[in-house]
Coordinates of C-alpha atoms and ligand atoms in Angstrom, one line a residue:
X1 CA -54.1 21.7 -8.3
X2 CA -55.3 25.4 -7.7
X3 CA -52.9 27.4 -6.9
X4 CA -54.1 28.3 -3.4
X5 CA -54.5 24.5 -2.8
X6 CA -50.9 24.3 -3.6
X7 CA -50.1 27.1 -0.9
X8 CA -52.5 25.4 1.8
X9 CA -50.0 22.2 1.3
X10 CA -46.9 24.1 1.3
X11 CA -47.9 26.1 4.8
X12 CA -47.5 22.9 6.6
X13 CA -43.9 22.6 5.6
X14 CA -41.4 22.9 8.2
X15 CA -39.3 26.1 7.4
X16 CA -35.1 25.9 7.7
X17 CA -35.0 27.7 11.2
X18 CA -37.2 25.8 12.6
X19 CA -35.7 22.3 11.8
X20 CA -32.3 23.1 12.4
X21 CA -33.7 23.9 16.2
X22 CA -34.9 20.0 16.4
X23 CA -32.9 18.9 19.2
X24 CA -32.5 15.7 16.9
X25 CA -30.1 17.9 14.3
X26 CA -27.6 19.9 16.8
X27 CA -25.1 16.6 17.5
X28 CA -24.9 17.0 13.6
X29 CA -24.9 20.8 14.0
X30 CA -22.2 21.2 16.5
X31 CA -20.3 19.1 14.1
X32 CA -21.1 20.3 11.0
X33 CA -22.1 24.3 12.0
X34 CA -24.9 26.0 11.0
X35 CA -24.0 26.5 6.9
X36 CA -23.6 23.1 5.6
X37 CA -26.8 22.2 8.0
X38 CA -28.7 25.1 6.2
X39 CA -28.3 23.6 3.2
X40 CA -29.0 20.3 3.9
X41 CA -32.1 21.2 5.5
X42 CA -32.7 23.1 2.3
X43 CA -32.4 20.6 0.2
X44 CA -34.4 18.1 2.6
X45 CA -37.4 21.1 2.3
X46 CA -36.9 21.2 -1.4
X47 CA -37.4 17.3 -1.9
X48 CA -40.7 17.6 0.7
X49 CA -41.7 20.3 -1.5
X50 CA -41.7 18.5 -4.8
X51 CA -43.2 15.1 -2.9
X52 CA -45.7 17.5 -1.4
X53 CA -47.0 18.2 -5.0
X54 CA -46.1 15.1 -7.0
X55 CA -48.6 13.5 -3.7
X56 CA -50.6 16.1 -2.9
X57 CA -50.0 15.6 0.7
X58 CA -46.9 17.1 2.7
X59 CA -44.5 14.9 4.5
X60 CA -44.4 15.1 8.2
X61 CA -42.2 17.6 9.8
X62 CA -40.9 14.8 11.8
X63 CA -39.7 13.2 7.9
X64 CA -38.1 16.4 6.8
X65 CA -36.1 15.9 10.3
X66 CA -34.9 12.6 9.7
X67 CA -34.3 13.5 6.0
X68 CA -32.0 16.1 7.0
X69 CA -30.3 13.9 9.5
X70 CA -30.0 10.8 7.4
X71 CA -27.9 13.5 5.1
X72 CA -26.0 14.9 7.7
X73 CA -24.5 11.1 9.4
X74 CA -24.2 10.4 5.2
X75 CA -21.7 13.2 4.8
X76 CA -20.0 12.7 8.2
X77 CA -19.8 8.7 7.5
X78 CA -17.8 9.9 4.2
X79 CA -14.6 10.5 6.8
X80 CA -11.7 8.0 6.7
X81 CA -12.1 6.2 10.0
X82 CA -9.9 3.7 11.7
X83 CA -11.8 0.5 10.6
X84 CA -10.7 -3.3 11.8
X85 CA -9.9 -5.2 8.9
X86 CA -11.0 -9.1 8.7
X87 CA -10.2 -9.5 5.1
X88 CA -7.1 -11.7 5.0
X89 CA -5.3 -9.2 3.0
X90 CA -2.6 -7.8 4.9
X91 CA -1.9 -4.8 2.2
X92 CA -5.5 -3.5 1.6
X93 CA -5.5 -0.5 -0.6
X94 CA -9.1 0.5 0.1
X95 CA -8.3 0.2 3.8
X96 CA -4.9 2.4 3.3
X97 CA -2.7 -0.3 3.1
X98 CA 0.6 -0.6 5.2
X99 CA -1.0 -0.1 9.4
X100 CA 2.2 1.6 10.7
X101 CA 4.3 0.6 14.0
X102 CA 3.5 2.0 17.3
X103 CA 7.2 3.4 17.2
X104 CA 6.1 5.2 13.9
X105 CA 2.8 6.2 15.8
X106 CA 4.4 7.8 18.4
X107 CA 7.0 9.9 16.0
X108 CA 3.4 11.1 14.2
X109 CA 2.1 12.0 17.4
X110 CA 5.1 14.1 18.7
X111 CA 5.4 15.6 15.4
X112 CA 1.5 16.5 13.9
X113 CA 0.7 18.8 16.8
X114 CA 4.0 21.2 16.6
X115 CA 6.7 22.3 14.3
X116 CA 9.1 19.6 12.9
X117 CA 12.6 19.8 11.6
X118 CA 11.8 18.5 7.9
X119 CA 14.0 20.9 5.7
X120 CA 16.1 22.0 8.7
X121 CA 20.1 21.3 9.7
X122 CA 19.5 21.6 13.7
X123 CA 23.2 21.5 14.4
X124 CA 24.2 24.4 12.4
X125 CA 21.2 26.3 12.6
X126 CA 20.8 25.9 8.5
X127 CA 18.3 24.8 6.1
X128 CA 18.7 21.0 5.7
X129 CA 17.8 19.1 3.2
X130 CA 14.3 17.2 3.3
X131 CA 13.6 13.5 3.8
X132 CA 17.9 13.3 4.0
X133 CA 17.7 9.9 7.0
X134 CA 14.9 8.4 5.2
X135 CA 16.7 9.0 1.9
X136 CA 20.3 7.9 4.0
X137 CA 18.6 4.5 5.2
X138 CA 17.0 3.4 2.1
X139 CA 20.3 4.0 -0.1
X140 CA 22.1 1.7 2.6
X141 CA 19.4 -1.0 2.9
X142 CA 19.0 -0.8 -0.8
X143 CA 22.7 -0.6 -1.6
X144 CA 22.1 2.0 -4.2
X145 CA 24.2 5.3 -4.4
X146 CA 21.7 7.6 -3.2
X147 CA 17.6 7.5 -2.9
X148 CA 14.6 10.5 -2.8
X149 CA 11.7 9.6 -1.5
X150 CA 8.6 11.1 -3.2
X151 CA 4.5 11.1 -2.5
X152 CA 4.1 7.4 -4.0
X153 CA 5.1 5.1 -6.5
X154 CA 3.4 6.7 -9.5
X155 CA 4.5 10.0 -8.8
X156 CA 8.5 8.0 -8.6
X157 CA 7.7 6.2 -12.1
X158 CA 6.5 9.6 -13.6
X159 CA 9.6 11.8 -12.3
X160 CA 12.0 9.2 -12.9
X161 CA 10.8 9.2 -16.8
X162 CA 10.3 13.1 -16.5
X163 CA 13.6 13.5 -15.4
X164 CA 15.9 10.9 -17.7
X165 CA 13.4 10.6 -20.6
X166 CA 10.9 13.6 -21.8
X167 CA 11.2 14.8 -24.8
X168 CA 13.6 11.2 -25.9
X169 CA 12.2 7.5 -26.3
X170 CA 11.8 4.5 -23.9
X171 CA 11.9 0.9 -24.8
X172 CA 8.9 -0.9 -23.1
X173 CA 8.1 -4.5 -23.6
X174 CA 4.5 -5.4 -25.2
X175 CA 4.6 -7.8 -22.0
X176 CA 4.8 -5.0 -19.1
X177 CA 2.2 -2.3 -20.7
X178 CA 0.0 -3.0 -17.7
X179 CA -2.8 -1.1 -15.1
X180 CA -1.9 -1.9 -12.0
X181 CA -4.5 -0.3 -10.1
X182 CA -7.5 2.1 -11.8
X183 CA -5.4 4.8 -12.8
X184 CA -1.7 3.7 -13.1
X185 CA -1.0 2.4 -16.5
X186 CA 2.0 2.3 -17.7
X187 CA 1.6 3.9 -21.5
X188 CA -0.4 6.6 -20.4
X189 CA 2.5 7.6 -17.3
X190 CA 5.2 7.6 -20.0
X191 CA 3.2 9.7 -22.4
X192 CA 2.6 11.9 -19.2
X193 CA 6.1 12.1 -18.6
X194 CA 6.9 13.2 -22.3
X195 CA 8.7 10.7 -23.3
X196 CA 7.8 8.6 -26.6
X197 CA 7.2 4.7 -26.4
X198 CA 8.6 2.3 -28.0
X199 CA 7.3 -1.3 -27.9
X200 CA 9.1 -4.1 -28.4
X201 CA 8.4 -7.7 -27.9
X202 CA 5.2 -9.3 -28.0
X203 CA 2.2 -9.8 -25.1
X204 CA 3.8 -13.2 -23.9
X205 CA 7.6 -12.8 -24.9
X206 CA 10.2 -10.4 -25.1
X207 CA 13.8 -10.9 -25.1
X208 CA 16.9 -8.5 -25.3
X209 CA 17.6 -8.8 -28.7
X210 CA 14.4 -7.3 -28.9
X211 CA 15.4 -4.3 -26.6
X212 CA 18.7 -4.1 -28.4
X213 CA 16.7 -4.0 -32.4
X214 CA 14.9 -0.8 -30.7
X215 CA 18.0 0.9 -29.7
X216 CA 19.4 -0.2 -32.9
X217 CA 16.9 1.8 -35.4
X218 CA 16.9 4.6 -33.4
X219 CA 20.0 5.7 -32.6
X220 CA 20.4 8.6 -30.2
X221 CA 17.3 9.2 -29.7
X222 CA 16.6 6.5 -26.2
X223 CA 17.1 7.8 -23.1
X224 CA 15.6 4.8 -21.0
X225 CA 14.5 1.0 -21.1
X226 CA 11.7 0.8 -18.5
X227 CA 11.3 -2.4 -17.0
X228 CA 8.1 -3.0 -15.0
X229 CA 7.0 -5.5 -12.2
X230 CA 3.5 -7.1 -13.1
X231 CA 2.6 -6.8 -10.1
X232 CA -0.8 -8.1 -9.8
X233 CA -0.9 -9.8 -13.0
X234 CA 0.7 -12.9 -13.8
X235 CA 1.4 -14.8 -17.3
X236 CA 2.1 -18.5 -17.2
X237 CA 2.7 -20.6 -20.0
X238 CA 4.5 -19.9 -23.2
X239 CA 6.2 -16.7 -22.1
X240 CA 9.8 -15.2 -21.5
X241 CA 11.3 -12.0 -20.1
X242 CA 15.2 -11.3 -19.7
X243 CA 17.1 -11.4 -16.3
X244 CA 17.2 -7.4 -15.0
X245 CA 21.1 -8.2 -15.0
X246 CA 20.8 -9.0 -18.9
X247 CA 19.0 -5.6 -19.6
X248 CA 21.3 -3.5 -17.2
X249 CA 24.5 -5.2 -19.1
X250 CA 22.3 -3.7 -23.0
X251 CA 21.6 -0.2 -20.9
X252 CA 25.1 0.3 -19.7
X253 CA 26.7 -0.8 -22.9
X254 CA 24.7 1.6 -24.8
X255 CA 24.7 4.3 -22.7
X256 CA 20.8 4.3 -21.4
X257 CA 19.0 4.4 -18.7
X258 CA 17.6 1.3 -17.0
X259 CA 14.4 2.0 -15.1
X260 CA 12.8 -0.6 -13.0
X261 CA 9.5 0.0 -11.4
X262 CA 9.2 -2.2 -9.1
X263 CA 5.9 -1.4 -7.2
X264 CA 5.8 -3.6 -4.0
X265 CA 9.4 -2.5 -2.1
X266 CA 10.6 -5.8 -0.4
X267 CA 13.3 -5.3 1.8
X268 CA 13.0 -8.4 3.4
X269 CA 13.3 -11.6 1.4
X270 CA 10.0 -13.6 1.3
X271 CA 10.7 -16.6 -0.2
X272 CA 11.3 -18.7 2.9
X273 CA 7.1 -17.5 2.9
X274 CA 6.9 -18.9 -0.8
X275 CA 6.6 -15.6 -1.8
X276 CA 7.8 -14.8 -5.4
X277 CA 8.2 -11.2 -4.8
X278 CA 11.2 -9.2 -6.2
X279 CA 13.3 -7.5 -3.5
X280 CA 14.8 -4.1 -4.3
X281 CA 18.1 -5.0 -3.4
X282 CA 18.2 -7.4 -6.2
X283 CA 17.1 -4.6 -8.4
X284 CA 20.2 -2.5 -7.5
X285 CA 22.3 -4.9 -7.4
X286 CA 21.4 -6.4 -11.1
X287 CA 22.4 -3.1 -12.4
X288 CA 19.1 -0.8 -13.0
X289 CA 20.2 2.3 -12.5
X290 CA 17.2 3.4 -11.1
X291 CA 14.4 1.4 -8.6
X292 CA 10.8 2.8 -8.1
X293 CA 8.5 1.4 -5.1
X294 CA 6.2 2.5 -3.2
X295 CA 6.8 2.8 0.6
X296 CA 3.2 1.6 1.9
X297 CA 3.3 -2.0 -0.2
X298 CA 5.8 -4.7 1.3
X299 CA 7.8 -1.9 2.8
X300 CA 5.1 -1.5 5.6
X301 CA 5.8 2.2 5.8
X302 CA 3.3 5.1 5.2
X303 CA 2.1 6.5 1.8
X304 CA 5.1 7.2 -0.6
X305 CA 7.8 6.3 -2.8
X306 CA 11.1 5.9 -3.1
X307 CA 13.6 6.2 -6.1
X308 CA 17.0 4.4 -5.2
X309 CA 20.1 4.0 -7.9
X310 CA 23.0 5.7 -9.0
X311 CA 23.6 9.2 -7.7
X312 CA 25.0 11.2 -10.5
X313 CA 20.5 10.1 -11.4
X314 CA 19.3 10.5 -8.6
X315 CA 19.9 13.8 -8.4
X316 CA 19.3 14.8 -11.7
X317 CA 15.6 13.4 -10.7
X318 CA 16.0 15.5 -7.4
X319 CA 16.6 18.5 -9.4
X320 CA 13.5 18.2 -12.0
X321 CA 10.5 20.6 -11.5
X322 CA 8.4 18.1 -10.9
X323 CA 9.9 17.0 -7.3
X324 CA 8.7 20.0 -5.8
X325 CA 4.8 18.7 -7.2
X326 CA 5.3 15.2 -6.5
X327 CA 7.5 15.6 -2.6
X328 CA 6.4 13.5 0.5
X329 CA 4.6 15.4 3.0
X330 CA 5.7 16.3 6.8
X331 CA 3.8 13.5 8.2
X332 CA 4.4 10.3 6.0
X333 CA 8.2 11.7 5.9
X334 CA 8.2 11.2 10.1
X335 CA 6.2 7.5 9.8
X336 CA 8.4 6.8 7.0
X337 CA 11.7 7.7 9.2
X338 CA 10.6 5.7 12.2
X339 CA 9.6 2.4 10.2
X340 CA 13.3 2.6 8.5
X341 CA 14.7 2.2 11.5
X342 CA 13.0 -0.5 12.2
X343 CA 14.8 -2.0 9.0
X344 CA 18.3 -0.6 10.4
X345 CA 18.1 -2.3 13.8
X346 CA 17.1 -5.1 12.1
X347 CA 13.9 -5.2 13.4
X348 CA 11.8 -7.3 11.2
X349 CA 8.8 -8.1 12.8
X350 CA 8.3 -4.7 14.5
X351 CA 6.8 -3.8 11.0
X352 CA 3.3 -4.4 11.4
X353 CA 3.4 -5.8 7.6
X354 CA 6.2 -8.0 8.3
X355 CA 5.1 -9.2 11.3
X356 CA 1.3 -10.1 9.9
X357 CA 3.0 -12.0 6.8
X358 CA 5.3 -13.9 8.9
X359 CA 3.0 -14.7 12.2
X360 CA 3.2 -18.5 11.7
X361 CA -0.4 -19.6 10.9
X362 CA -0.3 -21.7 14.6
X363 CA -0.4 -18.6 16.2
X364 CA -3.1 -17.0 14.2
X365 CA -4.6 -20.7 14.6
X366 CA -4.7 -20.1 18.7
X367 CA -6.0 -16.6 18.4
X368 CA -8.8 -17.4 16.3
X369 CA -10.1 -20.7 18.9
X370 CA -9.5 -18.2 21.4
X371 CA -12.3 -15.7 20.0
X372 CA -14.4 -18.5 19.3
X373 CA -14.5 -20.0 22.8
X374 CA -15.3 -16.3 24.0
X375 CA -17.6 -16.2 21.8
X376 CA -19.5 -19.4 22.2
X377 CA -19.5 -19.1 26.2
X378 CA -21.6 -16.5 25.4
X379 CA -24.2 -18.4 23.2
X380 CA -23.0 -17.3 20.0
X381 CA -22.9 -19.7 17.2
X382 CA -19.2 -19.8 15.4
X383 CA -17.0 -22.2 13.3
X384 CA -13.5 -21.6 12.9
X385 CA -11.6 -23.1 9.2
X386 CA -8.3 -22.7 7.7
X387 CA -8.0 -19.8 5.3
X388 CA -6.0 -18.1 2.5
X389 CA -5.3 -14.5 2.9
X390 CA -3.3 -12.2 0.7
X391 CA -0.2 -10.0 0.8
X392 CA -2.3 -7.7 -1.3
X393 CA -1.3 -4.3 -2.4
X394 CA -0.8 -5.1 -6.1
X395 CA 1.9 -8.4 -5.0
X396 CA 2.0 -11.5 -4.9
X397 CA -1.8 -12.0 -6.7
X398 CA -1.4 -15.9 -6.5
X399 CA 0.5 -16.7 -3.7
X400 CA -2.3 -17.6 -0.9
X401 CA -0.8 -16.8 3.2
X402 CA -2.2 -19.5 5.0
X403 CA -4.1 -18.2 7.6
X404 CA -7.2 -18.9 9.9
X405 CA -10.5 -17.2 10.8
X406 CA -13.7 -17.5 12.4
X407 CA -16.7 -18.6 10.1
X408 CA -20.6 -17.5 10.1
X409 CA -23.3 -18.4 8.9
X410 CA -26.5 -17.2 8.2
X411 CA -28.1 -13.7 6.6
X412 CA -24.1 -13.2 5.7
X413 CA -24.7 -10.0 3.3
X414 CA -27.2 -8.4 6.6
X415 CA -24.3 -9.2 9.2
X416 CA -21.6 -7.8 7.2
X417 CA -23.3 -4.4 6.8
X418 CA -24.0 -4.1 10.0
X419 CA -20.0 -4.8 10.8
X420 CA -19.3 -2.2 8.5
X421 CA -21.5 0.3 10.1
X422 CA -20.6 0.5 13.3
X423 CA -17.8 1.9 15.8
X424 CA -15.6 0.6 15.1
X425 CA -16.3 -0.6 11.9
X426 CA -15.1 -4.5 10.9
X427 CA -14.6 -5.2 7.5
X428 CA -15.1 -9.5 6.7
X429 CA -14.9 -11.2 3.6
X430 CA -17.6 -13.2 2.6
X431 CA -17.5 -16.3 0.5
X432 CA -19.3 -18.7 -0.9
X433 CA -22.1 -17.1 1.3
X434 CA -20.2 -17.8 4.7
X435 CA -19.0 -14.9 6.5
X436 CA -15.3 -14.6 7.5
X437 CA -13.2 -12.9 10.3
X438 CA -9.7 -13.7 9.4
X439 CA -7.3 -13.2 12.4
X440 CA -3.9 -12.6 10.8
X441 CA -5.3 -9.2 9.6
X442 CA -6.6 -8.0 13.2
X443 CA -4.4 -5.8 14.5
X444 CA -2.8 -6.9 18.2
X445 CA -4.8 -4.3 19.8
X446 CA -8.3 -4.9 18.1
X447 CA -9.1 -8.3 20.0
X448 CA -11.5 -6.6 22.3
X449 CA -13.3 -3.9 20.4
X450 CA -13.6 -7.0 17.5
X451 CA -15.2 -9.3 19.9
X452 CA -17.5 -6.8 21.3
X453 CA -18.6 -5.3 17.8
X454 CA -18.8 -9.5 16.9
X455 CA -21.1 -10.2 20.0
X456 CA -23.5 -6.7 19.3
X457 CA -23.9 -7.4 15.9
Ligands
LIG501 C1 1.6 -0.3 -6.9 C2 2.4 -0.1 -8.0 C3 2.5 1.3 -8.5 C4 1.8 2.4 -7.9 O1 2.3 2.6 -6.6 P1 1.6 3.7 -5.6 O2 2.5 3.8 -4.5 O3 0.2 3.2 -5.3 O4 1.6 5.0 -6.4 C5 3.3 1.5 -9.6 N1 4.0 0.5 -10.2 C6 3.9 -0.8 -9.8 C7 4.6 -1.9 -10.5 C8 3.1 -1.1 -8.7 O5 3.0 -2.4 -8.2

């Protein structure tokens, strides 16, 4: 193409001022402001440009437009939104797991917008020391010494090892090396910590002997056995692990450090459930001397994690550099407050958690037929079935919660996009192509906006 040719094409391009004055772009504008519009519609003229040569004809300014906008609702849609979740899994991590209590909600709410006495002794006018009722209520629901609560699990397992073990060894079975999750794997946090592995065992068995050989041929130089809760992972078959009270007898007689890490943080005992879940009581009261778990798993709380066990420990882990880099922030600290107090007044099912796992299936039964009559008096075709959600959260992987949900049929993939993208959005589960809205996960104040976002979609 001549090179005036090319200019004739580019003339008709829109140029930035005059786009970002499209009444189509200024919702986006008053939301985004004028600099990150610029260089969207920069980047919308830049792709016109090259199309414009590649073609030899230029796109519409009317394209350019919708180019620019189709970016702008892409970057906005990146937000974390409140979304309705019609999985079946009660502890979704890519849905933020743990929903918090309205009494937890309210504490956020009378705390986010002002000041908030975090690190502060209001009766005698003094600094105070941070996270001190949370810390106060998990030690006595736990029955440990003394607890710290921290930004999350990982960041517990990591300063726990940091802070008993860097620089010294830790016996790990062959059996508990796992990933829970992406980016938590347990060989990788221990080298992270500075502490050295040491392996004992083999993938499907390991016994104390086996922790005790280790300590054996290296004497003086272990600071910890770490002990670590599959989580979501299970071996069946041919396979053996020691009781916690077994390895806490080897740790104390030898003058080491037990470290459990836990993961799911079970107050409540879920076995009447059929749930084989470890509670961190039992933890404490084996012997480990310290308990990691996160606070947004089974606890039902907000992000974070706790570290109960003895105090002498605990507050060596307290006092380690790392707590400042790894502390809870002002707002989880307040969520996580309210929802132990929950566990204090004995308060079960006021945790949202608690109170989805344990909603007997009748009830999520009646809510379900409920939806679908609504539904169907409105001409809309819907089955109902039986179900099996999930704890979820890294727990309990094969332990199905019975539960019940309305069924679709149809264009299933087409239907659950649209769910997703829309206000709010509703997140199904699809299976063996039949679309899913499983009711134990709905929130009690989601029935309408659900329904509605059901019947539009
Ligand atoms: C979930 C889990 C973790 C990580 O917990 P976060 O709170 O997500 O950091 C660590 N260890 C175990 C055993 C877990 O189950």
């Amino acid at each position: 193409m001549a090179d005036s040719d090319k200019q004739q094409l580019l003339r008709h391009l829109p140029k930035v001022d005059a786009l970002l004055r499209a009444p189509e772009l200024s919702a986006a504008q008053q939301r985004l402001g004028q600099k990150t519009m610029t260089r969207l519609a920069r980047e919308a003229i830049g792709k016109a440009r090259r199309q414009a040569l590649e073609q030899g004809v230029a796109p519409e300014a009317e394209a350019v437009i919708a180019a620019v906008r189709t970016a702008a609702d892409a970057l906005l849609g990146q937000r974390a939104r409140r979304v309705i979740n019609a999985t079946g899994v009660i502890l979704h991590t890519n849905l933020g797991r743990a929903p918090l209590s309205p009494a937890a909600v309210e504490a956020l709410a009378a705390s986010a917008g002002g000041y908030t006495s975090v690190e502060l002794d209001l009766e005698r006018g003094r600094r105070g020391a941070r996270g001190a009722f949370a810390e106060a209520a998990l030690a006595q629901l736990s029955g440990a010494e003394d607890a710290l609560v921290v930004n999350n699990c990982a960041a517990a397992v990591l300063l726990a090892l940091s802070a008993v073990a860097r620089g010294k060894k830790v016996v790990v079975s062959r059996g508990e090396q796992v990933e829970i999750g992406g980016s938590f794997r347990v060989p990788e946090v221990l080298d992270r910590s500075g502490a050295d592995m040491i392996e004992v065992g083999t993938t499907n068995r390991t016994r104390t002997a086996d922790y005790a050989r280790a300590l054996d041929q290296h004497p003086g130089e272990v600071a910890a056995l770490l002990r670590v809760h599959p989580s979501n992972f299970r071996q069946i078959g041919f396979t053996e692990r020691p009781p916690l009270d077994e390895l806490a007898a080897l740790a104390r007689a030898r003058d080491v450090v037990l470290i459990q890490d836990l993961g799911g943080g079970a107050l409540v005992d879920l076995s009447p459930l059929g749930l084989d879940e470890p509670m961190v009581q039992t933890g404490v009261s084996a012997g480990a001397h310290l308990v990691c778990f996160s606070c947004d798993k089974l606890l039902g709380g907000p992000q974070g994690g706790a570290i109960v066990g003895d105090h002498e420990l605990v507050n060596r882990v307290r006092r380690d550099p790392l707590a400042r880099a790894l502390r809870l922030g002002r707002l989880p600290l307040v969520a996580l407050e309210a929802t132990m107090e929950h566990y204090l007044a004995g308060d079960r099912d006021a945790v949202p958690t608690m109170f989805a796992l344990h909603r007997p299936v009748a009830e999520v039964k009646a809510r379900v037929e409920g939806w679908a009559e609504l539904l169907r008096a409105q001409g809309i075709a819907v089955s109902t079935a039986e179900t099996a959600g999930r704890a979820g959260g890294g727990t309990l992987p094969e332990s199905p919660v019975p539960s019940y949900a309305l069924v679709f049929d149809g264009d299933v993939e087409t239907m659950a996009h649209a769910l997703r993208n829309g206000a709010p959005p509703v997140l199904p589960r699809i299976h063996d192509g039949r679309l899913y809205i499983d009711g134990r996960t709905v929130m009690p104040d989601e029935d309408e906006a659900l329904l509605k976002r059901l019947r539009d979609v």
